[in-house]
Structures are given as structure tokens and as C-alpha cells.
Coordinates of C-alpha atoms in Angstrom, one line a residue:
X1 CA -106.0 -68.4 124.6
X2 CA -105.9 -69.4 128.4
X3 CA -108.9 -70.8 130.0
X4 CA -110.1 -68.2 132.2
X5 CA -110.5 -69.4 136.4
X6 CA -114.3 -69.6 135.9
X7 CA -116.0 -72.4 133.3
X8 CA -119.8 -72.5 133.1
X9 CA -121.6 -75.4 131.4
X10 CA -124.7 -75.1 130.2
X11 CA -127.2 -73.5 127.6
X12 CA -128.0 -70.2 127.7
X13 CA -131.5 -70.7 126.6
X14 CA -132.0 -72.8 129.7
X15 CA -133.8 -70.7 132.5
X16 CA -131.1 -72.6 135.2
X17 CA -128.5 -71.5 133.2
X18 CA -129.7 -67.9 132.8
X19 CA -129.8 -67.4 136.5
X20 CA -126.3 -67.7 136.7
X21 CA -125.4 -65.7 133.9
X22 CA -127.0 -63.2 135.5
X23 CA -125.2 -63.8 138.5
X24 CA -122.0 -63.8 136.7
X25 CA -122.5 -60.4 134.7
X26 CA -123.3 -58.6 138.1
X27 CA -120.1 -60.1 139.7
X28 CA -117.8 -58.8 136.4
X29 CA -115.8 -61.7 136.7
X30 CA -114.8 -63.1 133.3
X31 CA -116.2 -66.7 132.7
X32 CA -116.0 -69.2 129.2
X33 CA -119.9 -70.6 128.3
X34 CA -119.0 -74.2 127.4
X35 CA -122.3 -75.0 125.6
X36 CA -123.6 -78.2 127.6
X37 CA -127.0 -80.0 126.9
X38 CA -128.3 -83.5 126.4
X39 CA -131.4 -82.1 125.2
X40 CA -131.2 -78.7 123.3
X41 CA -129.0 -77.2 120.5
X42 CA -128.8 -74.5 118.3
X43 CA -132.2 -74.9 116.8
X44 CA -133.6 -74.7 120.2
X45 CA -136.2 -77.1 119.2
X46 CA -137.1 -80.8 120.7
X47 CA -135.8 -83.3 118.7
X48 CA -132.9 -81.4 117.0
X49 CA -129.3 -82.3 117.5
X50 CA -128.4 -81.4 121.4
X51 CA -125.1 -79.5 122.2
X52 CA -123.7 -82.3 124.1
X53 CA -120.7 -82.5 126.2
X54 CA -122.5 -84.2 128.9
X55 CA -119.3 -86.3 128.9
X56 CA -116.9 -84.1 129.5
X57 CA -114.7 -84.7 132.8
X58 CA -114.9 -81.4 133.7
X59 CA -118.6 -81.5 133.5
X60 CA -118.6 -84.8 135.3
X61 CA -116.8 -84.0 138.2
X62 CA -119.2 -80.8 138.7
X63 CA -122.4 -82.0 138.2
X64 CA -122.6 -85.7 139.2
X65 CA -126.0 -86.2 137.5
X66 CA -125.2 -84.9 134.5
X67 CA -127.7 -81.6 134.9
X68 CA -127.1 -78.1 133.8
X69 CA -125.5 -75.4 135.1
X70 CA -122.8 -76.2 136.4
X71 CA -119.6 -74.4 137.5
X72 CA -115.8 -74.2 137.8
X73 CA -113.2 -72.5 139.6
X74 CA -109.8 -73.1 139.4
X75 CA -109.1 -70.1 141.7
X76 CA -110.7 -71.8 144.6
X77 CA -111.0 -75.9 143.7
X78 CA -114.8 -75.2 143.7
X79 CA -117.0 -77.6 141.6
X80 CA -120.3 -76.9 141.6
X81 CA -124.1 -77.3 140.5
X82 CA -127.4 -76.7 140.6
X83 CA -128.4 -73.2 140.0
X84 CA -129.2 -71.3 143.3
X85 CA -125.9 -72.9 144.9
X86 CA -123.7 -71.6 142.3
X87 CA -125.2 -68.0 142.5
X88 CA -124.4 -68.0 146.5
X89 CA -121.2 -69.0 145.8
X90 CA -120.5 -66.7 142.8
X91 CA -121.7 -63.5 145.2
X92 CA -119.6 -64.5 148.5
X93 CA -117.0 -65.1 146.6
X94 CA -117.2 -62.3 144.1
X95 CA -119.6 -59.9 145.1
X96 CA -121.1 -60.1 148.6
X97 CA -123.1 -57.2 148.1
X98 CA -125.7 -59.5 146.2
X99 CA -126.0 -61.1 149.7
X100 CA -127.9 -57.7 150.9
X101 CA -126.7 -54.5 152.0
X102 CA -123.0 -53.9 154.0
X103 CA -123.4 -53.1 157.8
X104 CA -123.8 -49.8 158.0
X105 CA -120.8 -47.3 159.6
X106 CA -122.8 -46.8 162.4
X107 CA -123.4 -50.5 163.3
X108 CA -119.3 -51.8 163.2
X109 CA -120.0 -54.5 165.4
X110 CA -123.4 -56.0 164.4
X111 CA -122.7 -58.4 162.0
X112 CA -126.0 -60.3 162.8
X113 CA -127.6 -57.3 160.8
X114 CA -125.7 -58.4 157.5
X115 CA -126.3 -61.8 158.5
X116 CA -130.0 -61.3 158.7
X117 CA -130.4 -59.4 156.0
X118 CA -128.5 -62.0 153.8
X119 CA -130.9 -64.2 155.1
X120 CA -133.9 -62.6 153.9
X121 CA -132.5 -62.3 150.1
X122 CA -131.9 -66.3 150.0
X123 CA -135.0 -66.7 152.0
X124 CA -136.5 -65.7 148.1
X125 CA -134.7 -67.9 146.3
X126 CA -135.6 -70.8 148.9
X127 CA -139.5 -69.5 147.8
X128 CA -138.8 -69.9 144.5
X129 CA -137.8 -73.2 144.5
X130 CA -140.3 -74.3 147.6
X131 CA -143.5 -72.2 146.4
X132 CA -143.3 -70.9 143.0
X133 CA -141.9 -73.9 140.9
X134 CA -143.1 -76.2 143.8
X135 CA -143.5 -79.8 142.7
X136 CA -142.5 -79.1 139.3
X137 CA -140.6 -82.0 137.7
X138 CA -139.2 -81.3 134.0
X139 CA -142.2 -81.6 131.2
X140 CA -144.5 -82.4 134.4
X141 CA -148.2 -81.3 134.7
X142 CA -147.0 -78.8 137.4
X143 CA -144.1 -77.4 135.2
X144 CA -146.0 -74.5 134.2
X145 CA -143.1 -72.0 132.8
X146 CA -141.6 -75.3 131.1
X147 CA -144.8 -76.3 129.8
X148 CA -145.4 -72.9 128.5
X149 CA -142.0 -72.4 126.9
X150 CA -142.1 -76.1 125.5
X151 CA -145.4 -75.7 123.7
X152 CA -144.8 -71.9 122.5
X153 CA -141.4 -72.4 121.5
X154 CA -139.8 -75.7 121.7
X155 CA -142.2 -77.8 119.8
X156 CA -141.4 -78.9 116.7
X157 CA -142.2 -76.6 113.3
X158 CA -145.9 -77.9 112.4
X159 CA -146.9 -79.4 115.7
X160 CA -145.3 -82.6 115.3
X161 CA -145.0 -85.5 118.5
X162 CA -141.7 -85.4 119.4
X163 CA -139.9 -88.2 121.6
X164 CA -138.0 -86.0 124.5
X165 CA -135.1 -87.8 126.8
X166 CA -134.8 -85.8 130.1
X167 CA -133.1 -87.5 133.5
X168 CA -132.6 -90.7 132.0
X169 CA -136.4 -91.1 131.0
X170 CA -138.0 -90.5 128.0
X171 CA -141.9 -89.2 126.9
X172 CA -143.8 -88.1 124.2
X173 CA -144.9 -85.3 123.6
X174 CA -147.1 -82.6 121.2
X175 CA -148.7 -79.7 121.3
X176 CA -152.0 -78.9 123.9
X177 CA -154.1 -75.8 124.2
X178 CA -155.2 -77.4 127.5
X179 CA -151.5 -77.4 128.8
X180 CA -151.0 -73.8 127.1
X181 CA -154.2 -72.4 128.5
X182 CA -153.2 -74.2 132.5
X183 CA -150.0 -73.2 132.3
X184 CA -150.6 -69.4 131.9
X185 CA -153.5 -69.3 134.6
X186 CA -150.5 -70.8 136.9
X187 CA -148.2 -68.2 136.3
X188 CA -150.4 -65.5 135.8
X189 CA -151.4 -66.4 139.6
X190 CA -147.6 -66.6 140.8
X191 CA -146.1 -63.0 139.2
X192 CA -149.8 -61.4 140.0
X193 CA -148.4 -62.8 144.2
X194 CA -145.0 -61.4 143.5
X195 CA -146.6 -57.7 141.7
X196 CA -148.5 -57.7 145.3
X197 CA -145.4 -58.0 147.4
X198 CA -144.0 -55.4 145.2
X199 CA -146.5 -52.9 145.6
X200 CA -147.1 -53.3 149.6
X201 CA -143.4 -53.7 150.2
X202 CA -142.8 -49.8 148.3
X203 CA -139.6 -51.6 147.2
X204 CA -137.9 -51.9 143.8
X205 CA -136.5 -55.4 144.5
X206 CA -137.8 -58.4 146.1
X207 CA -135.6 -57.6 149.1
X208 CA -135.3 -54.2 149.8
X209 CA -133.7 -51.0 147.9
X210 CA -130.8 -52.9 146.1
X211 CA -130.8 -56.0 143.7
X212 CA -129.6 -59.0 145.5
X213 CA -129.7 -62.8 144.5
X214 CA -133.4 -62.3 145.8
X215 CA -134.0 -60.9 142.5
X216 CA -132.1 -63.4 139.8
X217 CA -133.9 -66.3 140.0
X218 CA -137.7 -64.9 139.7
X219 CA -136.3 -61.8 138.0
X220 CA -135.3 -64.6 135.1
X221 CA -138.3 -66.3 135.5
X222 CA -140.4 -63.2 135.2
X223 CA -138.3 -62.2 131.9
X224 CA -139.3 -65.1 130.2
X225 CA -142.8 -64.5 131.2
X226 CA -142.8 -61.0 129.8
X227 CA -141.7 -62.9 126.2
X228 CA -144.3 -65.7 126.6
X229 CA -147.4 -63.6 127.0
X230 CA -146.6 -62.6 123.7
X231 CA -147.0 -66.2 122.2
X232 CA -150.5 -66.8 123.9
X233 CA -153.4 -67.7 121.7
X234 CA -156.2 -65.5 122.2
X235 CA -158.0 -66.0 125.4
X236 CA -155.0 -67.8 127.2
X237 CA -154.8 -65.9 131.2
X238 CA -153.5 -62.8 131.1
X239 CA -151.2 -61.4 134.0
X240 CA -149.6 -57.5 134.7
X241 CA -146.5 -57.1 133.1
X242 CA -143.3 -58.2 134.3
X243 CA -142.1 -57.3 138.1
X244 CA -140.0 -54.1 138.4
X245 CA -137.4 -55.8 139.8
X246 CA -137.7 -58.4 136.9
X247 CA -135.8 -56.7 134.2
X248 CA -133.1 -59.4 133.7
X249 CA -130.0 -58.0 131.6
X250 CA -128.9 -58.7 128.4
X251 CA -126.7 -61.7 129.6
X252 CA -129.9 -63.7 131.1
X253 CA -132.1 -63.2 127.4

């Protein structure tokens, strides 16, 4: 079979990852999933046997630090990672609409309109990596969605310490209520911000009346929110229910 234009590496349990293939089931465009991780597998748990392929020279030359996603496109020589830069890519390229709205009939020449408008759906994804996730580092103190998905989900069966390699370091790690119990106070504060701009904006989406790549990268992070409540002990901060405009699709579960 031929290799289709556009190769993503990755995980699709890894929330960078998902963004993208959310971005890439909006766009249509067919894709392969080459399944890339030097820390996860199948099991999905720390300390199993990771996917891999970290070597592989297509990888390399798209991701010179070895981190997931990263992208591919032989229809255009791009070689890409890091999340939020693929997505941009992947809707000018493939669907600009993602960018925000199309000037309108009445406005031919104002293309600062469509300029500014694209400007205010990337302005959300600049928050999201500025505000929401600000100073998290991977397994950090401030990591408080990967902190609550490592603990809930990732952990070994029966709580045991597991020794977890990420960026060339390496820590320990087991199970804390006190990390649990932080982490969901954090984001229960950060989607109970995002509910608020909801409701005053009157909008469906972060942006406005349409989905735009304002939307993926929260909209994923609120999904996997939505699951996690489920998982918390008894006690653990609560939060309203996932943002409207958070309903990732099937691709991004």
C-alpha cells in the first residue's frame, strides 16, 4: 500500500498527539499513525514496554529532540513538530477555515478582518500554552492534567514506584493523594475560568460561532478532564462539566 503524503508520529493516548488528530479529522485529509513513544505502549502504563521508533529517520529529521507529535508532508517538504505548530500548518494548508471565519461578501477587500480574526483563534492556543499549562514541565509539580492522568491511570497495577525516563532524565515515581487531590483543585480552577468565558462570551466556541484551532487544544484538554473526574477519590475538587465547545471527536479519545 503507498504511504499516504501525510505521516504522524506519535501516541494517540498522548494529549500532544490528540490535538493533532483532531486537527487532522477536521481537515479530511488522509494521514498513517506511526505509533512513536519512548515512554508509553500498548499497556499504557509506566514501566511497560514503549512503542519506540524514536529512531526512525523520518522521525529524526521532524522532531530534532526526539518529542511527540510530529509531522510529515511529502506534498509540501514540511517537517514538523511540536503540537500547536503542526495544527496551524495542517489548517492553512488544509482547511483555513479553522483559522476563523472567511471575509465576508460584503468586505472583498478587508483582509485585515480575516487576519484579525485568525489572530484571536491562535491567540487561545498561545493561552493555553502561556496560562493554562504555564510552567508545567512533564511529571512536574505544576503538571497538573499530567499528574492527574499519571496517578489515575498510568501508575502501575497495585501502586507500585516506577522509574520513568522523560527528556533524557529519569525519576521515580508512585502514587500521592496529595498530588491527586492538588492536581484537581488546579484544573478544576482552569476549566471553571474557561466555563466563565463561555457563558459571558454567549458563544459555543472559544472564538466565536464556529470551531477553530481555538478550540482543539483546550477542547482535548477539557475531554480528558471530563474522563478524569470520574477516577477522583472521594472528596478530590470537583469542577462543572466539560466546556461546550470541549466535545473532542472520536479521533482525539
Amino acid at each position: 500500500m503507498a504511504t499516504r503524503r501525510l505521516v504522524l508520529y506519535g501516541r494517540s493516548s498522548s494529549l500532544n498527539t490528540q490535538r493533532v488528530l483532531w486537527c487532522l479529522h477536521e481537515t479530511g485529509v488522509p494521514f498513517d499513525l506511526r505509533l512513536t513513544s519512548a515512554t508509553l505502549g500498548e499497556s499504557g502504563r509506566l514501566g511497560g514496554t514503549a512503542f519506540g521508533g524514536t529512531e526512525d529517520p523520518g522521525f529524526v529529521r521532524c522532531s530534532p529532540f526526539g518529542q511527540i507529535p510530529a509531522l510529515s508532508d511529502s506534498a509540501t517538504g514540511a517537517q514538523l513538530w511540536e503540537s500547536a505548530s503542526i495544527i496551524r500548518y495542517l489548517a492553512a494548508v488544509y482547511k483555513p477555515s479553522l483559522l476563523g471565519p472567511a471575509v465576508p461578501a460584503y468586505r472583498p477587500q478587508e483582509a485585515g478582518y480575516r487576519l484579525a480574526q485568525a489572530a484571536r483563534a491562535s491567540a487561545w492556543m498561545d493561552y493555553h500554552l502561556s496560562t493554562f499549562a504555564a510552567g508545567a514541565s512533564i511529571y512536574g509539580h505544576d503538571d497538573f492534567m499530567g499528574n492527574l492522568m499519571t496517578h489515575l491511570v498510568r501508575m502501575p497495577a497495585g501502586g507500585a514506584p516506577v522509574t520513568v525516563a522523560a527528556h533524557g532524565a529519569q525519576r521515580q515515581m508512585q502514587f500521592c493523594d496529595e498530588t491527586v487531590a492538588r492536581a484537581a483543585e488546579a484544573a478544576a480552577a482552569q476549566f471553571g475560568r474557561l466555563d466563565a468565558h463561555l457563558r459571558s462570551a454567549g458563544t459555543p466556541y472559544l472564538a466565536g460561532d464556529e470551531l477553530t484551532v481555538a478550540d482543539i487544544p483546550l477542547g482535548v484538554e477539557a475531554f480528558r478532564w471530563s474522563l478524569l473526574r470520574r477516577r477522583l477519590p472521594a472528596g478530590a475538587a470537583e469542577a462543572p462539566a466539560a466546556p461546550a465547545a470541549a466535545a473532542a471527536p472520536a479521533a482525539a479519545a
